[in-house]
Amino acid sequence: MKNLHFKDYFWNTDLTCTGGYDAIIQYLNDGRRTCKEVEEFMKARASIEERYAKDLLGLSKKVCGHNEMNTLKRSLDVFKLQTEHVSLSHLQLAQSMREEAKKLEDFREKQKEARKKIEQQMDVFHKQKCSQFKKTMDSKKTYEQKCRDKEEADQNVNRNTNTNNTKHIEKLFSKAQQAKQNAEEADRLYHQNVTTVGKVRDEWMKEHVKACEMFEKQAMERINVLRNTVWTHLNQLSQQCVNSDELYEEVRKSLEQCDVQEDIEHFVNLRRTGDKPPAPVLYENFYSGQRSLTGAPPCSAPTRLPPPITRRGPLPDPTPTSDTIYSTVQDAGYSVIQY
């Protein structure tokens, strides 16, 4: 299939029309706006990555598992450390995106300057072409009018050939001669202008072809640069995912080394307080005179606990021969134990 090129398909039958050229310029302007939009998009994405990285970095500094111990603590420490590394990698990603956006900006400005020179030259040629074409068309009108004046003068001479008024005939003949000279001068000027406009046209066509080739080259470069820029942008994002996954993999490896039973045993060995439970608390009847010798020794900070709720035996009956005087209490819940 034959390749299509700007220089072959953006002409106009009207010499003064610039529709084809204007269509190319509009296309290039649209392309420049696209570059600007992609550039701004990447800068905005870089800002998002930077904010995310800073927030993630702040999050990695927060307390997480400070009171934990042994293998799980190590895993949590790796988790925070790799989160910090992920945030730093996102900061690097933001910087890389800004660098790519700057490259695109430089490319856009470079094309703009190159186009500016060509457009200025073409504007000069367009003005010359239009000015010379107008001049030629004006000279054509003058030439045609002078030719009509000459024909009219010749007809007047022919119509008055048989008249006896010599002066009148001489006057008509003089006018015819003058009209002929004017027509010849107009013809010469018209022919000269046609030749000039032809040269201007040829020169403009050459410059138009050069401009089309240059503009087409710019368009191809722009499309290629935009394609490569977006491709690089996506590679950066993909690489960031790979980097993040590698950092997270370190956390997974650490978690694989986290042993639940080992952590339990570590805590037991570190904080153990004894392997014997306290002896049961026995009921001691105040009147039986018996004291339990099996109770646990008091702690360093003993606390007096109420006796367990148990059914106590009947009070001893007082006897007349005893010197001790017992009082009887009808309330079954009464206790003689004082706290």
mmCIF file of C-alpha atoms in Angstrom:
data_model
loop_
_atom_site.group_PDB
_atom_site.id
_atom_site.type_symbol
_atom_site.label_atom_id
_atom_site.label_comp_id
_atom_site.label_asym_id
_atom_site.label_seq_id
_atom_site.Cartn_x
_atom_site.Cartn_y
_atom_site.Cartn_z
ATOM 1 C CA MET A 1 0.000 0.000 0.000
ATOM 2 C CA LYS A 2 1.346 3.417 -0.939
ATOM 3 C CA ASN A 3 2.224 5.692 1.944
ATOM 4 C CA LEU A 4 0.336 8.980 2.083
ATOM 5 C CA HIS A 5 2.274 12.188 2.627
ATOM 6 C CA PHE A 6 1.381 15.768 3.479
ATOM 7 C CA LYS A 7 3.051 17.152 0.355
ATOM 8 C CA ASP A 8 0.736 15.191 -1.944
ATOM 9 C CA TYR A 9 -2.664 15.861 -0.427
ATOM 10 C CA PHE A 10 -2.810 19.384 0.948
ATOM 11 C CA TRP A 11 -3.020 21.594 -2.127
ATOM 12 C CA ASN A 12 -5.803 23.916 -3.279
ATOM 13 C CA THR A 13 -6.881 24.749 -6.833
ATOM 14 C CA ASP A 14 -7.229 28.399 -5.834
ATOM 15 C CA LEU A 15 -3.754 29.939 -5.760
ATOM 16 C CA THR A 16 -4.644 32.307 -2.930
ATOM 17 C CA CYS A 17 -6.325 29.638 -0.779
ATOM 18 C CA THR A 18 -4.362 28.277 2.209
ATOM 19 C CA GLY A 19 -6.891 25.644 3.285
ATOM 20 C CA GLY A 20 -4.494 22.716 2.922
ATOM 21 C CA TYR A 21 -1.703 24.474 4.767
ATOM 22 C CA ASP A 22 -4.108 25.607 7.478
ATOM 23 C CA ALA A 23 -5.324 22.029 7.951
ATOM 24 C CA ILE A 24 -1.744 20.880 8.576
ATOM 25 C CA ILE A 25 -1.091 23.710 11.027
ATOM 26 C CA GLN A 26 -4.299 22.874 12.902
ATOM 27 C CA TYR A 27 -3.225 19.238 13.104
ATOM 28 C CA LEU A 28 0.177 20.237 14.480
ATOM 29 C CA ASN A 29 -1.418 22.580 17.018
ATOM 30 C CA ASP A 30 -3.691 19.771 18.183
ATOM 31 C CA GLY A 31 -0.655 17.515 18.506
ATOM 32 C CA ARG A 32 1.164 20.108 20.568
ATOM 33 C CA ARG A 33 -1.844 20.331 22.892
ATOM 34 C CA THR A 34 -1.796 16.551 23.224
ATOM 35 C CA CYS A 35 1.856 16.713 24.284
ATOM 36 C CA LYS A 36 0.956 19.348 26.835
ATOM 37 C CA GLU A 37 -1.927 17.266 28.169
ATOM 38 C CA VAL A 38 0.226 14.132 28.529
ATOM 39 C CA GLU A 39 2.908 16.228 30.178
ATOM 40 C CA GLU A 40 0.429 17.651 32.708
ATOM 41 C CA PHE A 41 -1.037 14.182 33.278
ATOM 42 C CA MET A 42 2.376 12.782 34.174
ATOM 43 C CA LYS A 43 3.157 15.708 36.468
ATOM 44 C CA ALA A 44 -0.172 15.204 38.246
ATOM 45 C CA ARG A 45 0.503 11.472 38.584
ATOM 46 C CA ALA A 46 3.960 12.261 39.986
ATOM 47 C CA SER A 47 2.359 14.531 42.585
ATOM 48 C CA ILE A 48 -0.057 11.756 43.557
ATOM 49 C CA GLU A 49 2.808 9.288 43.901
ATOM 50 C CA GLU A 50 4.753 11.784 45.996
ATOM 51 C CA ARG A 51 1.826 12.412 48.355
ATOM 52 C CA TYR A 52 1.199 8.680 48.628
ATOM 53 C CA ALA A 53 4.879 8.059 49.340
ATOM 54 C CA LYS A 54 4.984 10.687 52.088
ATOM 55 C CA ASP A 55 1.794 9.367 53.683
ATOM 56 C CA LEU A 56 3.146 5.822 53.480
ATOM 57 C CA LEU A 57 6.455 6.924 54.993
ATOM 58 C CA GLY A 58 4.595 8.544 57.878
ATOM 59 C CA LEU A 59 2.550 5.385 58.335
ATOM 60 C CA SER A 60 5.701 3.242 58.484
ATOM 61 C CA LYS A 61 6.885 5.327 61.456
ATOM 62 C CA LYS A 62 3.796 4.622 63.527
ATOM 63 C CA VAL A 63 3.951 2.197 66.446
ATOM 64 C CA CYS A 64 3.016 -1.289 65.324
ATOM 65 C CA GLY A 65 3.658 -4.272 67.570
ATOM 66 C CA HIS A 66 5.858 -2.356 70.017
ATOM 67 C CA ASN A 67 4.948 -4.691 72.872
ATOM 68 C CA GLU A 68 5.204 -7.836 70.791
ATOM 69 C CA MET A 69 8.182 -10.190 71.170
ATOM 70 C CA ASN A 70 10.269 -12.843 69.470
ATOM 71 C CA THR A 71 9.504 -14.018 65.898
ATOM 72 C CA LEU A 72 6.273 -12.076 65.417
ATOM 73 C CA LYS A 73 8.024 -8.886 66.568
ATOM 74 C CA ARG A 74 10.769 -9.491 64.013
ATOM 75 C CA SER A 75 8.144 -9.971 61.303
ATOM 76 C CA LEU A 76 6.342 -6.788 62.285
ATOM 77 C CA ASP A 77 9.645 -4.886 62.261
ATOM 78 C CA VAL A 78 10.352 -6.202 58.748
ATOM 79 C CA PHE A 79 6.807 -5.237 57.767
ATOM 80 C CA LYS A 80 7.373 -1.621 58.856
ATOM 81 C CA LEU A 81 10.844 -1.494 57.306
ATOM 82 C CA GLN A 82 9.652 -2.759 53.919
ATOM 83 C CA THR A 83 6.691 -0.378 54.048
ATOM 84 C CA GLU A 84 9.236 2.419 54.431
ATOM 85 C CA HIS A 85 11.187 1.044 51.461
ATOM 86 C CA VAL A 86 7.991 0.951 49.387
ATOM 87 C CA SER A 87 7.361 4.602 50.218
ATOM 88 C CA LEU A 88 10.905 5.500 49.146
ATOM 89 C CA SER A 89 10.465 3.610 45.898
ATOM 90 C CA HIS A 90 7.294 5.606 45.221
ATOM 91 C CA LEU A 91 9.245 8.814 45.824
ATOM 92 C CA GLN A 92 11.774 7.634 43.253
ATOM 93 C CA LEU A 93 8.918 6.806 40.889
ATOM 94 C CA ALA A 94 7.542 10.337 41.280
ATOM 95 C CA GLN A 95 10.956 11.789 40.449
ATOM 96 C CA SER A 96 11.288 9.547 37.378
ATOM 97 C CA MET A 97 7.863 10.648 36.162
ATOM 98 C CA ARG A 98 8.808 14.309 36.523
ATOM 99 C CA GLU A 99 11.976 13.688 34.520
ATOM 100 C CA GLU A 100 9.958 12.073 31.725
ATOM 101 C CA ALA A 101 7.505 14.980 31.779
ATOM 102 C CA LYS A 102 10.439 17.415 31.527
ATOM 103 C CA LYS A 103 11.789 15.535 28.501
ATOM 104 C CA LEU A 104 8.384 15.798 26.847
ATOM 105 C CA GLU A 105 8.228 19.518 27.662
ATOM 106 C CA ASP A 106 11.680 20.084 26.129
ATOM 107 C CA PHE A 107 10.655 18.152 23.025
ATOM 108 C CA ARG A 108 7.470 20.186 22.677
ATOM 109 C CA GLU A 109 9.342 23.482 22.997
ATOM 110 C CA LYS A 110 11.990 22.337 20.509
ATOM 111 C CA GLN A 111 9.339 21.492 17.928
ATOM 112 C CA LYS A 112 7.599 24.786 18.615
ATOM 113 C CA GLU A 113 10.750 26.779 17.829
ATOM 114 C CA ALA A 114 11.453 24.777 14.671
ATOM 115 C CA ARG A 115 7.878 25.240 13.467
ATOM 116 C CA LYS A 116 7.933 28.940 14.214
ATOM 117 C CA LYS A 117 10.713 29.567 11.676
ATOM 118 C CA ILE A 118 8.964 27.574 8.958
ATOM 119 C CA GLU A 119 5.605 29.224 9.614
ATOM 120 C CA GLN A 120 7.151 32.693 9.445
ATOM 121 C CA GLN A 121 8.736 31.874 6.085
ATOM 122 C CA MET A 122 5.505 30.435 4.762
ATOM 123 C CA ASP A 123 3.551 33.484 5.922
ATOM 124 C CA VAL A 124 5.916 35.667 3.854
ATOM 125 C CA PHE A 125 5.408 33.470 0.798
ATOM 126 C CA HIS A 126 1.644 33.469 1.262
ATOM 127 C CA LYS A 127 1.600 37.274 1.410
ATOM 128 C CA GLN A 128 3.848 37.572 -1.642
ATOM 129 C CA LYS A 129 1.751 35.066 -3.532
ATOM 130 C CA CYS A 130 -1.512 36.792 -2.713
ATOM 131 C CA SER A 131 -0.088 40.253 -3.366
ATOM 132 C CA GLN A 132 1.386 39.274 -6.733
ATOM 133 C CA PHE A 133 -1.733 37.376 -7.724
ATOM 134 C CA LYS A 134 -3.870 40.428 -6.964
ATOM 135 C CA LYS A 135 -1.465 42.614 -8.889
ATOM 136 C CA THR A 136 -1.601 40.244 -11.828
ATOM 137 C CA MET A 137 -5.386 40.103 -11.800
ATOM 138 C CA ASP A 138 -5.548 43.909 -11.664
ATOM 139 C CA SER A 139 -3.147 44.159 -14.594
ATOM 140 C CA LYS A 140 -5.276 41.634 -16.446
ATOM 141 C CA LYS A 141 -8.360 43.756 -15.959
ATOM 142 C CA THR A 142 -6.437 46.814 -17.136
ATOM 143 C CA TYR A 143 -5.112 44.905 -20.120
ATOM 144 C CA GLU A 144 -8.587 43.703 -21.083
ATOM 145 C CA GLN A 145 -9.981 47.204 -20.715
ATOM 146 C CA LYS A 146 -7.201 48.685 -22.842
ATOM 147 C CA CYS A 147 -7.835 46.054 -25.470
ATOM 148 C CA ARG A 148 -11.516 46.983 -25.539
ATOM 149 C CA ASP A 149 -10.563 50.674 -25.797
ATOM 150 C CA LYS A 150 -8.258 49.849 -28.723
ATOM 151 C CA GLU A 151 -10.981 47.900 -30.506
ATOM 152 C CA GLU A 152 -13.430 50.708 -29.976
ATOM 153 C CA ALA A 153 -10.938 53.253 -31.315
ATOM 154 C CA ASP A 154 -10.269 51.066 -34.380
ATOM 155 C CA GLN A 155 -13.997 50.731 -34.997
ATOM 156 C CA ASN A 156 -14.411 54.496 -34.814
ATOM 157 C CA VAL A 157 -11.667 54.911 -37.388
ATOM 158 C CA ASN A 158 -13.251 52.342 -39.657
ATOM 159 C CA ARG A 159 -16.707 53.896 -39.326
ATOM 160 C CA ASN A 160 -15.393 57.324 -40.315
ATOM 161 C CA THR A 161 -13.154 56.265 -43.165
ATOM 162 C CA ASN A 162 -15.367 57.843 -45.861
ATOM 163 C CA THR A 163 -15.836 61.176 -44.095
ATOM 164 C CA ASN A 164 -14.334 64.352 -45.584
ATOM 165 C CA ASN A 165 -13.397 65.803 -42.188
ATOM 166 C CA THR A 166 -9.667 65.245 -42.234
ATOM 167 C CA LYS A 167 -9.072 66.655 -38.776
ATOM 168 C CA HIS A 168 -11.690 64.398 -37.294
ATOM 169 C CA ILE A 169 -10.175 61.383 -39.027
ATOM 170 C CA GLU A 170 -6.708 62.337 -37.829
ATOM 171 C CA LYS A 171 -8.058 62.728 -34.316
ATOM 172 C CA LEU A 172 -9.688 59.299 -34.435
ATOM 173 C CA PHE A 173 -6.582 57.789 -35.888
ATOM 174 C CA SER A 174 -4.476 59.387 -33.143
ATOM 175 C CA LYS A 175 -6.785 57.965 -30.500
ATOM 176 C CA ALA A 176 -6.568 54.547 -32.116
ATOM 177 C CA GLN A 177 -2.783 54.730 -32.113
ATOM 178 C CA GLN A 178 -2.761 55.779 -28.459
ATOM 179 C CA ALA A 179 -5.209 53.024 -27.559
ATOM 180 C CA LYS A 180 -2.984 50.561 -29.363
ATOM 181 C CA GLN A 181 0.044 51.709 -27.413
ATOM 182 C CA ASN A 182 -1.894 51.565 -24.150
ATOM 183 C CA ALA A 183 -3.076 48.057 -24.944
ATOM 184 C CA GLU A 184 0.423 46.949 -25.809
ATOM 185 C CA GLU A 185 1.795 48.455 -22.589
ATOM 186 C CA ALA A 186 -0.994 46.814 -20.578
ATOM 187 C CA ASP A 187 -0.266 43.552 -22.348
ATOM 188 C CA ARG A 188 3.416 43.848 -21.516
ATOM 189 C CA LEU A 189 2.680 44.666 -17.893
ATOM 190 C CA TYR A 190 0.118 41.887 -17.624
ATOM 191 C CA HIS A 191 2.523 39.411 -19.181
ATOM 192 C CA GLN A 192 5.242 40.565 -16.832
ATOM 193 C CA ASN A 193 2.985 40.113 -13.815
ATOM 194 C CA VAL A 194 1.942 36.671 -15.000
ATOM 195 C CA THR A 195 5.592 35.721 -15.289
ATOM 196 C CA THR A 196 6.311 37.120 -11.834
ATOM 197 C CA VAL A 197 3.367 35.403 -10.198
ATOM 198 C CA GLY A 198 4.453 32.204 -11.912
ATOM 199 C CA LYS A 199 7.891 32.497 -10.325
ATOM 200 C CA VAL A 200 6.323 33.293 -6.950
ATOM 201 C CA ARG A 201 4.013 30.315 -7.343
ATOM 202 C CA ASP A 202 6.903 27.983 -8.192
ATOM 203 C CA GLU A 203 8.932 29.243 -5.251
ATOM 204 C CA TRP A 204 5.935 28.956 -2.928
ATOM 205 C CA MET A 205 5.242 25.406 -4.130
ATOM 206 C CA LYS A 206 8.826 24.392 -3.377
ATOM 207 C CA GLU A 207 8.617 25.919 0.090
ATOM 208 C CA HIS A 208 5.206 24.364 0.627
ATOM 209 C CA VAL A 209 6.636 20.939 -0.164
ATOM 210 C CA LYS A 210 9.572 21.561 2.200
ATOM 211 C CA ALA A 211 7.202 22.752 4.910
ATOM 212 C CA CYS A 212 4.950 19.722 4.435
ATOM 213 C CA GLU A 213 7.916 17.374 4.676
ATOM 214 C CA MET A 214 9.185 19.126 7.789
ATOM 215 C CA PHE A 215 5.732 19.215 9.387
ATOM 216 C CA GLU A 216 5.169 15.554 8.571
ATOM 217 C CA LYS A 217 8.523 14.686 10.119
ATOM 218 C CA GLN A 218 7.545 16.621 13.237
ATOM 219 C CA ALA A 219 4.195 14.837 13.404
ATOM 220 C CA MET A 220 5.900 11.451 13.112
ATOM 221 C CA GLU A 221 8.415 12.403 15.808
ATOM 222 C CA ARG A 222 5.646 13.656 18.072
ATOM 223 C CA ILE A 223 3.600 10.469 17.726
ATOM 224 C CA ASN A 224 6.690 8.357 18.305
ATOM 225 C CA VAL A 225 7.779 10.385 21.335
ATOM 226 C CA LEU A 226 4.295 10.311 22.871
ATOM 227 C CA ARG A 227 4.027 6.582 22.298
ATOM 228 C CA ASN A 228 7.449 5.959 23.849
ATOM 229 C CA THR A 229 6.715 8.325 26.730
ATOM 230 C CA VAL A 230 3.499 6.543 27.661
ATOM 231 C CA TRP A 231 5.245 3.194 27.178
ATOM 232 C CA THR A 232 8.032 4.284 29.537
ATOM 233 C CA HIS A 233 5.434 5.576 31.991
ATOM 234 C CA LEU A 234 3.714 2.196 32.057
ATOM 235 C CA ASN A 235 7.065 0.429 32.426
ATOM 236 C CA GLN A 236 7.769 2.619 35.433
ATOM 237 C CA LEU A 237 4.433 1.682 36.979
ATOM 238 C CA SER A 238 4.990 -2.000 36.252
ATOM 239 C CA GLN A 239 8.494 -1.834 37.700
ATOM 240 C CA GLN A 240 7.094 -0.158 40.781
ATOM 241 C CA CYS A 241 4.693 -3.057 41.205
ATOM 242 C CA VAL A 242 7.610 -5.481 40.866
ATOM 243 C CA ASN A 243 9.682 -3.498 43.361
ATOM 244 C CA SER A 244 6.802 -3.351 45.822
ATOM 245 C CA ASP A 245 6.178 -7.057 45.437
ATOM 246 C CA GLU A 246 9.867 -7.815 46.075
ATOM 247 C CA LEU A 247 9.790 -5.684 49.215
ATOM 248 C CA TYR A 248 6.565 -7.295 50.374
ATOM 249 C CA GLU A 249 8.107 -10.681 49.663
ATOM 250 C CA GLU A 250 10.661 -9.920 52.368
ATOM 251 C CA VAL A 251 7.775 -9.478 54.779
ATOM 252 C CA ARG A 252 6.254 -12.780 53.648
ATOM 253 C CA LYS A 253 9.601 -14.519 54.156
ATOM 254 C CA SER A 254 9.805 -13.066 57.644
ATOM 255 C CA LEU A 255 6.267 -14.207 58.385
ATOM 256 C CA GLU A 256 7.210 -17.709 57.255
ATOM 257 C CA GLN A 257 9.829 -17.671 60.015
ATOM 258 C CA CYS A 258 7.235 -16.590 62.536
ATOM 259 C CA ASP A 259 6.579 -19.658 64.741
ATOM 260 C CA VAL A 260 3.444 -19.503 66.849
ATOM 261 C CA GLN A 261 4.550 -22.196 69.305
ATOM 262 C CA GLU A 262 8.030 -20.690 69.566
ATOM 263 C CA ASP A 263 6.573 -17.299 70.446
ATOM 264 C CA ILE A 264 4.360 -18.876 73.106
ATOM 265 C CA GLU A 265 7.302 -20.750 74.596
ATOM 266 C CA HIS A 266 9.458 -17.609 74.438
ATOM 267 C CA PHE A 267 6.879 -15.708 76.450
ATOM 268 C CA VAL A 268 6.559 -18.528 78.960
ATOM 269 C CA ASN A 269 10.320 -18.751 79.489
ATOM 270 C CA LEU A 270 10.680 -14.973 79.720
ATOM 271 C CA ARG A 271 7.824 -14.176 82.060
ATOM 272 C CA ARG A 272 7.176 -17.408 83.959
ATOM 273 C CA THR A 273 6.262 -16.951 87.652
ATOM 274 C CA GLY A 274 6.120 -20.495 88.954
ATOM 275 C CA ASP A 275 4.933 -23.984 88.144
ATOM 276 C CA LYS A 276 2.897 -24.726 91.317
ATOM 277 C CA PRO A 277 -0.613 -23.463 91.821
ATOM 278 C CA PRO A 278 -1.749 -22.202 95.212
ATOM 279 C CA ALA A 279 -3.055 -24.776 97.738
ATOM 280 C CA PRO A 280 -6.790 -24.830 98.287
ATOM 281 C CA VAL A 281 -8.054 -22.669 101.137
ATOM 282 C CA LEU A 282 -9.590 -24.851 103.849
ATOM 283 C CA TYR A 283 -12.303 -23.926 106.272
ATOM 284 C CA GLU A 284 -11.067 -23.410 109.781
ATOM 285 C CA ASN A 285 -13.608 -23.669 112.560
ATOM 286 C CA PHE A 286 -12.866 -21.077 115.102
ATOM 287 C CA TYR A 287 -14.066 -23.276 117.939
ATOM 288 C CA SER A 288 -12.424 -26.455 116.903
ATOM 289 C CA GLY A 289 -9.003 -25.162 117.812
ATOM 290 C CA GLN A 290 -7.713 -26.739 114.629
ATOM 291 C CA ARG A 291 -5.534 -24.761 112.295
ATOM 292 C CA SER A 292 -4.754 -25.835 108.784
ATOM 293 C CA LEU A 293 -1.078 -26.276 108.225
ATOM 294 C CA THR A 294 -1.463 -26.867 104.566
ATOM 295 C CA GLY A 295 -2.374 -23.274 103.598
ATOM 296 C CA ALA A 296 -0.146 -21.370 101.296
ATOM 297 C CA PRO A 297 2.378 -19.009 102.833
ATOM 298 C CA PRO A 298 1.288 -15.418 102.736
ATOM 299 C CA CYS A 299 2.442 -13.296 99.783
ATOM 300 C CA SER A 300 4.537 -10.230 100.231
ATOM 301 C CA ALA A 301 1.380 -8.140 100.131
ATOM 302 C CA PRO A 302 -1.252 -10.386 101.751
ATOM 303 C CA THR A 303 -4.888 -9.647 101.456
ATOM 304 C CA ARG A 304 -7.471 -11.063 103.815
ATOM 305 C CA LEU A 305 -10.158 -12.838 101.877
ATOM 306 C CA PRO A 306 -13.545 -13.766 103.283
ATOM 307 C CA PRO A 307 -13.997 -17.434 104.119
ATOM 308 C CA PRO A 308 -15.610 -19.609 101.540
ATOM 309 C CA ILE A 309 -19.299 -19.924 101.907
ATOM 310 C CA THR A 310 -19.721 -23.334 103.532
ATOM 311 C CA ARG A 311 -22.153 -24.755 105.994
ATOM 312 C CA ARG A 312 -20.594 -24.575 109.476
ATOM 313 C CA GLY A 313 -21.336 -27.016 112.243
ATOM 314 C CA PRO A 314 -23.607 -26.325 115.263
ATOM 315 C CA LEU A 315 -22.353 -24.139 118.056
ATOM 316 C CA PRO A 316 -21.332 -26.021 121.217
ATOM 317 C CA ASP A 317 -23.917 -26.087 123.952
ATOM 318 C CA PRO A 318 -22.931 -24.123 127.043
ATOM 319 C CA THR A 319 -22.587 -26.116 130.256
ATOM 320 C CA PRO A 320 -23.206 -24.818 133.804
ATOM 321 C CA THR A 321 -19.839 -26.142 134.933
ATOM 322 C CA SER A 322 -17.907 -24.135 132.365
ATOM 323 C CA ASP A 323 -16.388 -20.837 133.359
ATOM 324 C CA THR A 324 -16.836 -19.562 129.832
ATOM 325 C CA ILE A 325 -19.994 -17.692 129.060
ATOM 326 C CA TYR A 326 -21.277 -18.161 125.479
ATOM 327 C CA SER A 327 -23.855 -16.025 123.941
ATOM 328 C CA THR A 328 -26.360 -17.599 121.622
ATOM 329 C CA VAL A 329 -27.330 -16.034 118.323
ATOM 330 C CA GLN A 330 -30.492 -17.001 116.589
ATOM 331 C CA ASP A 331 -29.353 -15.627 113.166
ATOM 332 C CA ALA A 332 -28.000 -18.524 111.181
ATOM 333 C CA GLY A 333 -25.823 -16.194 109.079
ATOM 334 C CA TYR A 334 -24.060 -14.681 112.044
ATOM 335 C CA SER A 335 -20.349 -15.217 112.238
ATOM 336 C CA VAL A 336 -18.036 -14.575 115.104
ATOM 337 C CA ILE A 337 -15.092 -14.039 112.770
ATOM 338 C CA GLN A 338 -14.069 -10.371 112.862
ATOM 339 C CA TYR A 339 -12.507 -8.651 109.865
#
